CSV table of C-alpha atoms in Angstrom, one decimal:
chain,number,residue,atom,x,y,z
U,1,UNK,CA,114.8,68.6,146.4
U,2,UNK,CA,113.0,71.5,147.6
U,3,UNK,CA,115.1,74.0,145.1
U,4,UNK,CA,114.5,72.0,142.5
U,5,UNK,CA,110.4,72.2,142.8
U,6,UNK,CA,111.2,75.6,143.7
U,7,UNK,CA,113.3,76.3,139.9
U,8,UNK,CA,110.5,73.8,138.4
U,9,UNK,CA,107.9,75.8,139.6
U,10,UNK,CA,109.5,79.7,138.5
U,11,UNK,CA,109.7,77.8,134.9
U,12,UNK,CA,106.0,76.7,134.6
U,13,UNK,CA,105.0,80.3,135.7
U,14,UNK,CA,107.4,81.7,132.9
U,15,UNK,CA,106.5,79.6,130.3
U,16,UNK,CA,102.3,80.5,131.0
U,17,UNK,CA,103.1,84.0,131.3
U,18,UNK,CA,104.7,83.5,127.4
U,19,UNK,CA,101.4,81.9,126.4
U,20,UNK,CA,99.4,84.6,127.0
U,21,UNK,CA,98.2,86.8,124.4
U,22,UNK,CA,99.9,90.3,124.3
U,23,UNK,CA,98.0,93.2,122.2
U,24,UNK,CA,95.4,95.8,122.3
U,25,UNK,CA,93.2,93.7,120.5
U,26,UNK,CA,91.9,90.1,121.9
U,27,UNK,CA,89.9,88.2,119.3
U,28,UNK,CA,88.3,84.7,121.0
U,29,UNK,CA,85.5,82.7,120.3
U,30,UNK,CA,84.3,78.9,119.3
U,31,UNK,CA,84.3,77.2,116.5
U,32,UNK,CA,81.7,74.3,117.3
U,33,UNK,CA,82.3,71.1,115.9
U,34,UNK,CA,85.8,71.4,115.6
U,35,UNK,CA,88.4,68.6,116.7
U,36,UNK,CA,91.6,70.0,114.6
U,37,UNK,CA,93.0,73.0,112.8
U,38,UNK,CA,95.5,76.4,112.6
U,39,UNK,CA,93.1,79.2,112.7
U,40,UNK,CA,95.4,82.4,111.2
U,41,UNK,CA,94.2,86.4,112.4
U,42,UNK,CA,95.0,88.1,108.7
U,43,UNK,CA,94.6,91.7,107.9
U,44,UNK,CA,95.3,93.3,104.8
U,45,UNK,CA,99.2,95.4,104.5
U,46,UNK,CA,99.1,97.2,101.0
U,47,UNK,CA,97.6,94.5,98.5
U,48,UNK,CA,99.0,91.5,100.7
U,49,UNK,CA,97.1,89.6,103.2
U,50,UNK,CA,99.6,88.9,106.2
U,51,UNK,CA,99.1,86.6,109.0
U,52,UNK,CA,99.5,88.3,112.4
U,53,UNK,CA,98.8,85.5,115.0
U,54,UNK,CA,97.7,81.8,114.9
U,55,UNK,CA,96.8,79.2,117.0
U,56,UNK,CA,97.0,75.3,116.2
U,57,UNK,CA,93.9,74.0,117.9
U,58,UNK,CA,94.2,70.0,118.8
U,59,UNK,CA,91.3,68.5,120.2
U,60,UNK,CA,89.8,72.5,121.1
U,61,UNK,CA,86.9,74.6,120.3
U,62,UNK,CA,87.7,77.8,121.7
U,63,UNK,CA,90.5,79.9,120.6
U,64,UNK,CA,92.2,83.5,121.8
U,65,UNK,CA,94.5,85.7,119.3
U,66,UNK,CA,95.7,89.3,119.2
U,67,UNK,CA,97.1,92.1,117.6
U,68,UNK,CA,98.4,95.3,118.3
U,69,UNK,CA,96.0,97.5,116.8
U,70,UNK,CA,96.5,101.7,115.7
U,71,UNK,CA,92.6,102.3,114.2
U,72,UNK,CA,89.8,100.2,113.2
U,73,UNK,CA,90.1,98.0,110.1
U,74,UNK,CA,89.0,94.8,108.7
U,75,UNK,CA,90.5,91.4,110.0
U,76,UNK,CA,90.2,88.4,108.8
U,77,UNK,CA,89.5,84.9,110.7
U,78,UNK,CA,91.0,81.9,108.6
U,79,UNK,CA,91.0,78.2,109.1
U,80,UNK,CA,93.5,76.2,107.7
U,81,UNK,CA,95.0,79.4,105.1
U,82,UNK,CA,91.4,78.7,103.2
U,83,UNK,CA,90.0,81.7,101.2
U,84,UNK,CA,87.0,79.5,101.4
U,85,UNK,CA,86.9,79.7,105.1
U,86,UNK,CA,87.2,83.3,106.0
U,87,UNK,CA,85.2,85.0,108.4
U,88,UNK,CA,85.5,89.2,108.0
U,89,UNK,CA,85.4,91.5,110.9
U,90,UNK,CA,86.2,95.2,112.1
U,91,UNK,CA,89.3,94.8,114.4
U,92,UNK,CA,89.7,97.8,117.0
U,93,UNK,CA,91.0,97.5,120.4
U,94,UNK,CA,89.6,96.0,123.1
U,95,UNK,CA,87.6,91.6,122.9
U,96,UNK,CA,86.6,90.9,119.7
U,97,UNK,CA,84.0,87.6,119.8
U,98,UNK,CA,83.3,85.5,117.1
U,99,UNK,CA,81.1,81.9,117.8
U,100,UNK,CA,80.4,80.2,115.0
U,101,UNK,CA,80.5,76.2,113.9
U,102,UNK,CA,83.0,74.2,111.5
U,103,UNK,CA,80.2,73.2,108.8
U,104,UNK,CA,79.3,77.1,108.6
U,105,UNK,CA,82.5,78.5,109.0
U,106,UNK,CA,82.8,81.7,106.5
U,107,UNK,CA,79.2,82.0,105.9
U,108,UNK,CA,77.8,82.1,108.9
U,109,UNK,CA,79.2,83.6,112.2
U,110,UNK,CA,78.0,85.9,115.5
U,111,UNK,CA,80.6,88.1,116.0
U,112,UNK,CA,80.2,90.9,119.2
U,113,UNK,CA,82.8,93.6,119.0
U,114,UNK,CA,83.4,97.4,119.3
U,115,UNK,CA,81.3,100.2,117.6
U,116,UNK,CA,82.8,99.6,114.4
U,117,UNK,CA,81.7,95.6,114.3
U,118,UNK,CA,78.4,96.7,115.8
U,119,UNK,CA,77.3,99.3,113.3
U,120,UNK,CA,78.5,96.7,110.5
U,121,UNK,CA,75.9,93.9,111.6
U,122,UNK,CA,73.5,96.5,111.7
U,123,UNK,CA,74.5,97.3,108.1
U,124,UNK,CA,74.5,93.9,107.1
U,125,UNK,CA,71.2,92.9,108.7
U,126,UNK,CA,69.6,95.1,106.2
U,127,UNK,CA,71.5,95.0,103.0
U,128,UNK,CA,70.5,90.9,103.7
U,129,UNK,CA,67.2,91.7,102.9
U,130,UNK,CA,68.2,94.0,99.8
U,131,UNK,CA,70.6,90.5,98.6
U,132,UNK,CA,67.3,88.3,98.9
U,133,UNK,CA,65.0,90.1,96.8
U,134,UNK,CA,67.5,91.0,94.0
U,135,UNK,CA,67.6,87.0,93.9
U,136,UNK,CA,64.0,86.7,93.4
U,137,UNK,CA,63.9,89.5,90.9
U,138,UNK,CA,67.0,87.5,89.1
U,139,UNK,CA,65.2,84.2,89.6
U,140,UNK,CA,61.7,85.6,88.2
U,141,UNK,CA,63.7,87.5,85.0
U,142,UNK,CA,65.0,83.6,84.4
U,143,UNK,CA,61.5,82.2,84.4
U,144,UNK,CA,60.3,84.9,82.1
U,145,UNK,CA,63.1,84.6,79.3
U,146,UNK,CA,61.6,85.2,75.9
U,147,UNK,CA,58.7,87.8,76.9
U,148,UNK,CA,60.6,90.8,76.2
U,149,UNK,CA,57.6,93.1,78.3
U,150,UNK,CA,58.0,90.9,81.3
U,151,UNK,CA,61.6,90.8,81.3
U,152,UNK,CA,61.7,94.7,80.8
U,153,UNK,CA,59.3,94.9,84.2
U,154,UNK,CA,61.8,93.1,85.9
U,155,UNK,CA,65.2,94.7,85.4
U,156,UNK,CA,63.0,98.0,86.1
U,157,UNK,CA,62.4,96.8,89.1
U,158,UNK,CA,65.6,95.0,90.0
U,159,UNK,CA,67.3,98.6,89.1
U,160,UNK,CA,65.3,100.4,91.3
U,161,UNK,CA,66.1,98.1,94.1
U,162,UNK,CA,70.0,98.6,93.1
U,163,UNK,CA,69.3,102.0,93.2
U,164,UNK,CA,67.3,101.9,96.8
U,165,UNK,CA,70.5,100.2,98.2
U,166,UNK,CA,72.9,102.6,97.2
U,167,UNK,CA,70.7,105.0,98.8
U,168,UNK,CA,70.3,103.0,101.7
U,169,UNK,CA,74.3,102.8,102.0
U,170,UNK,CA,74.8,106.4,101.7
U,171,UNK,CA,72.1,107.2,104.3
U,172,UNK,CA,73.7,105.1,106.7
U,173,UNK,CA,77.6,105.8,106.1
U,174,UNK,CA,76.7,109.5,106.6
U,175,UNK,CA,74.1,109.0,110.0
U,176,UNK,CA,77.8,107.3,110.8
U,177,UNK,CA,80.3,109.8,109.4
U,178,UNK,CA,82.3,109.8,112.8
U,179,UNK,CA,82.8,105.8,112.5
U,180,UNK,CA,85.6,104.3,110.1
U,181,UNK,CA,82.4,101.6,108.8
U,182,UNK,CA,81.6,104.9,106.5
U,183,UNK,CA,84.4,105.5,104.0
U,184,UNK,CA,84.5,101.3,104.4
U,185,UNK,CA,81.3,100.9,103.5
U,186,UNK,CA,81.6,103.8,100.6
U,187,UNK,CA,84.7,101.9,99.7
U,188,UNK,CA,83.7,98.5,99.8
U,189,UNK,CA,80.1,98.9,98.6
U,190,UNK,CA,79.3,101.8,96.1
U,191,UNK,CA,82.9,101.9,94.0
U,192,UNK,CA,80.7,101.3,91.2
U,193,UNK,CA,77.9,103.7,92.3
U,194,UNK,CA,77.6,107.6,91.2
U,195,UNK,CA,80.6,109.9,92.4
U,196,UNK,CA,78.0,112.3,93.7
U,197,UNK,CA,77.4,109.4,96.1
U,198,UNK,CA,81.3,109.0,96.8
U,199,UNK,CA,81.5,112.8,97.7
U,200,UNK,CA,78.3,112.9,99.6
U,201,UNK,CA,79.7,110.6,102.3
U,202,UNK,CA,83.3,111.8,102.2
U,203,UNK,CA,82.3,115.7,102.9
U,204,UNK,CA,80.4,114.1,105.9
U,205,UNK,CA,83.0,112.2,107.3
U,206,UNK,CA,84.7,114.0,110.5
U,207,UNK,CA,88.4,115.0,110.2
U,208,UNK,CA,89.4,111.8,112.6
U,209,UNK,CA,87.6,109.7,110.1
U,210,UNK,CA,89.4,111.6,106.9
U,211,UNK,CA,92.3,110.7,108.9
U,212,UNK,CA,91.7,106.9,109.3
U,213,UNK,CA,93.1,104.4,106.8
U,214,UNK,CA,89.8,103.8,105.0
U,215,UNK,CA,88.9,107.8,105.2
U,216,UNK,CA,92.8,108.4,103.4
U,217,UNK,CA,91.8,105.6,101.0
U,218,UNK,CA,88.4,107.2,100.0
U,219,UNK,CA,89.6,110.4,99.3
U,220,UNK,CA,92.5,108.8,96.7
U,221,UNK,CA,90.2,106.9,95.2
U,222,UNK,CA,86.9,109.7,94.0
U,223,UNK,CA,90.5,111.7,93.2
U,224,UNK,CA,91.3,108.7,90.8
U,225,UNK,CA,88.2,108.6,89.3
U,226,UNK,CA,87.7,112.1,88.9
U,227,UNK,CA,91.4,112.6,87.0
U,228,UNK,CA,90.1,109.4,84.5
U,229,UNK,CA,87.0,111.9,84.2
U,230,UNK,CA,89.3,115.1,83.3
């Protein structure tokens, strides 16, 4: 009887030691609110969005995944394979925590994570305010349909604001040329800006950044651009 508890007992020990997340990136959090779902950890490979861990959460809020991780990039947090529910965030090795609740999942989340993550909520924080007053300048060009001098004051004004973020972006990307958020952010948020932009934060970027996925992909796309230019 003893062996037996004995055997029972090396089993149980086995079988939490498989449970446990292996990687050298841990991604946990909450989802308030919750009571049943598969939450997927996606990141992009080429033009595909793969799934790299999941977890099938039954009557849980809290959840732990992993990946093994080369260089900071963007995951993805997914609930139920939904595009709608999606929460983006800058992977990199080490804890990666995301809280957020099931009625806001995707549009509203705290996630705490290494430089890269940090730096992007900083970012974000700010290009917030930029998103809210382009939506008053949209709302008020709406309300003034029909008075051509009006409605000519207001996409001056909602150009120049266009124009102050793509400034704002730059500024930042380069004050963070030694981060992989640059070429993302240069990537990600002024494709459609000036090239003189493009090149300004790329000449900035440190060779270990040039390096980086998002530093490689920055370089081959102002070369694309510049070859449609030629």
């Amino acid at each position: 009887m003893k062996n037996i508890y004995i055997v029972a007992l090396i089993f149980l020990v086995l079988g939490s030691c498989t449970n446990e997340k292996k990687g050298s990136m841990l991604v946990t959090g909450e989802i308030k609110g919750l009571k049943k779902g598969t939450l997927y950890l996606q990141k992009m490979k080429d033009t595909l969005l793969v799934s790299v861990d999941s977890v099938n959460l039954d009557g849980m809020t809290t959840f732990s995944l992993s990946d093994e991780i080369e260089s900071p990039e963007i995951y993805f947090l997914t609930l139920d394979n939904a595009k709608e529910k999606q929460i983006a965030f800058f992977g990199d090795k080490g804890t990666i925590d995301i809280q957020t609740k099931l009625d806001k999942f995707g549009f509203k989340a705290t996630v705490q994570g290494q430089r890269n993550q940090e730096l992007l909520n900083e970012y974000k924080e700010m290009i917030t305010k930029f998103r809210d007053k382009n939506l008053d300048f949209i709302k008020a060009e709406f309300e003034t349909k029909g008075d051509t001098t009006k409605m000519d004051s207001v996409q001056k004004l909602a150009n120049n604001l266009l124009r102050r973020r793509y400034f704002y972006t730059t500024n930042f990307a380069v004050k963070n040329s030694d981060a992989e958020v640059a070429p993302y952010l240069a990537l990600t948020e002024l494709y459609n800006a000036n090239i003189k932009l493009l090149d300004t934060i790329n000449n900035s970027l440190t060779e270990e950044i040039k390096a980086s996925k998002y530093g490689k992909r920055l370089q081959e796309f102002i070369e694309e651009i510049k070859e449609k230019r030629e």
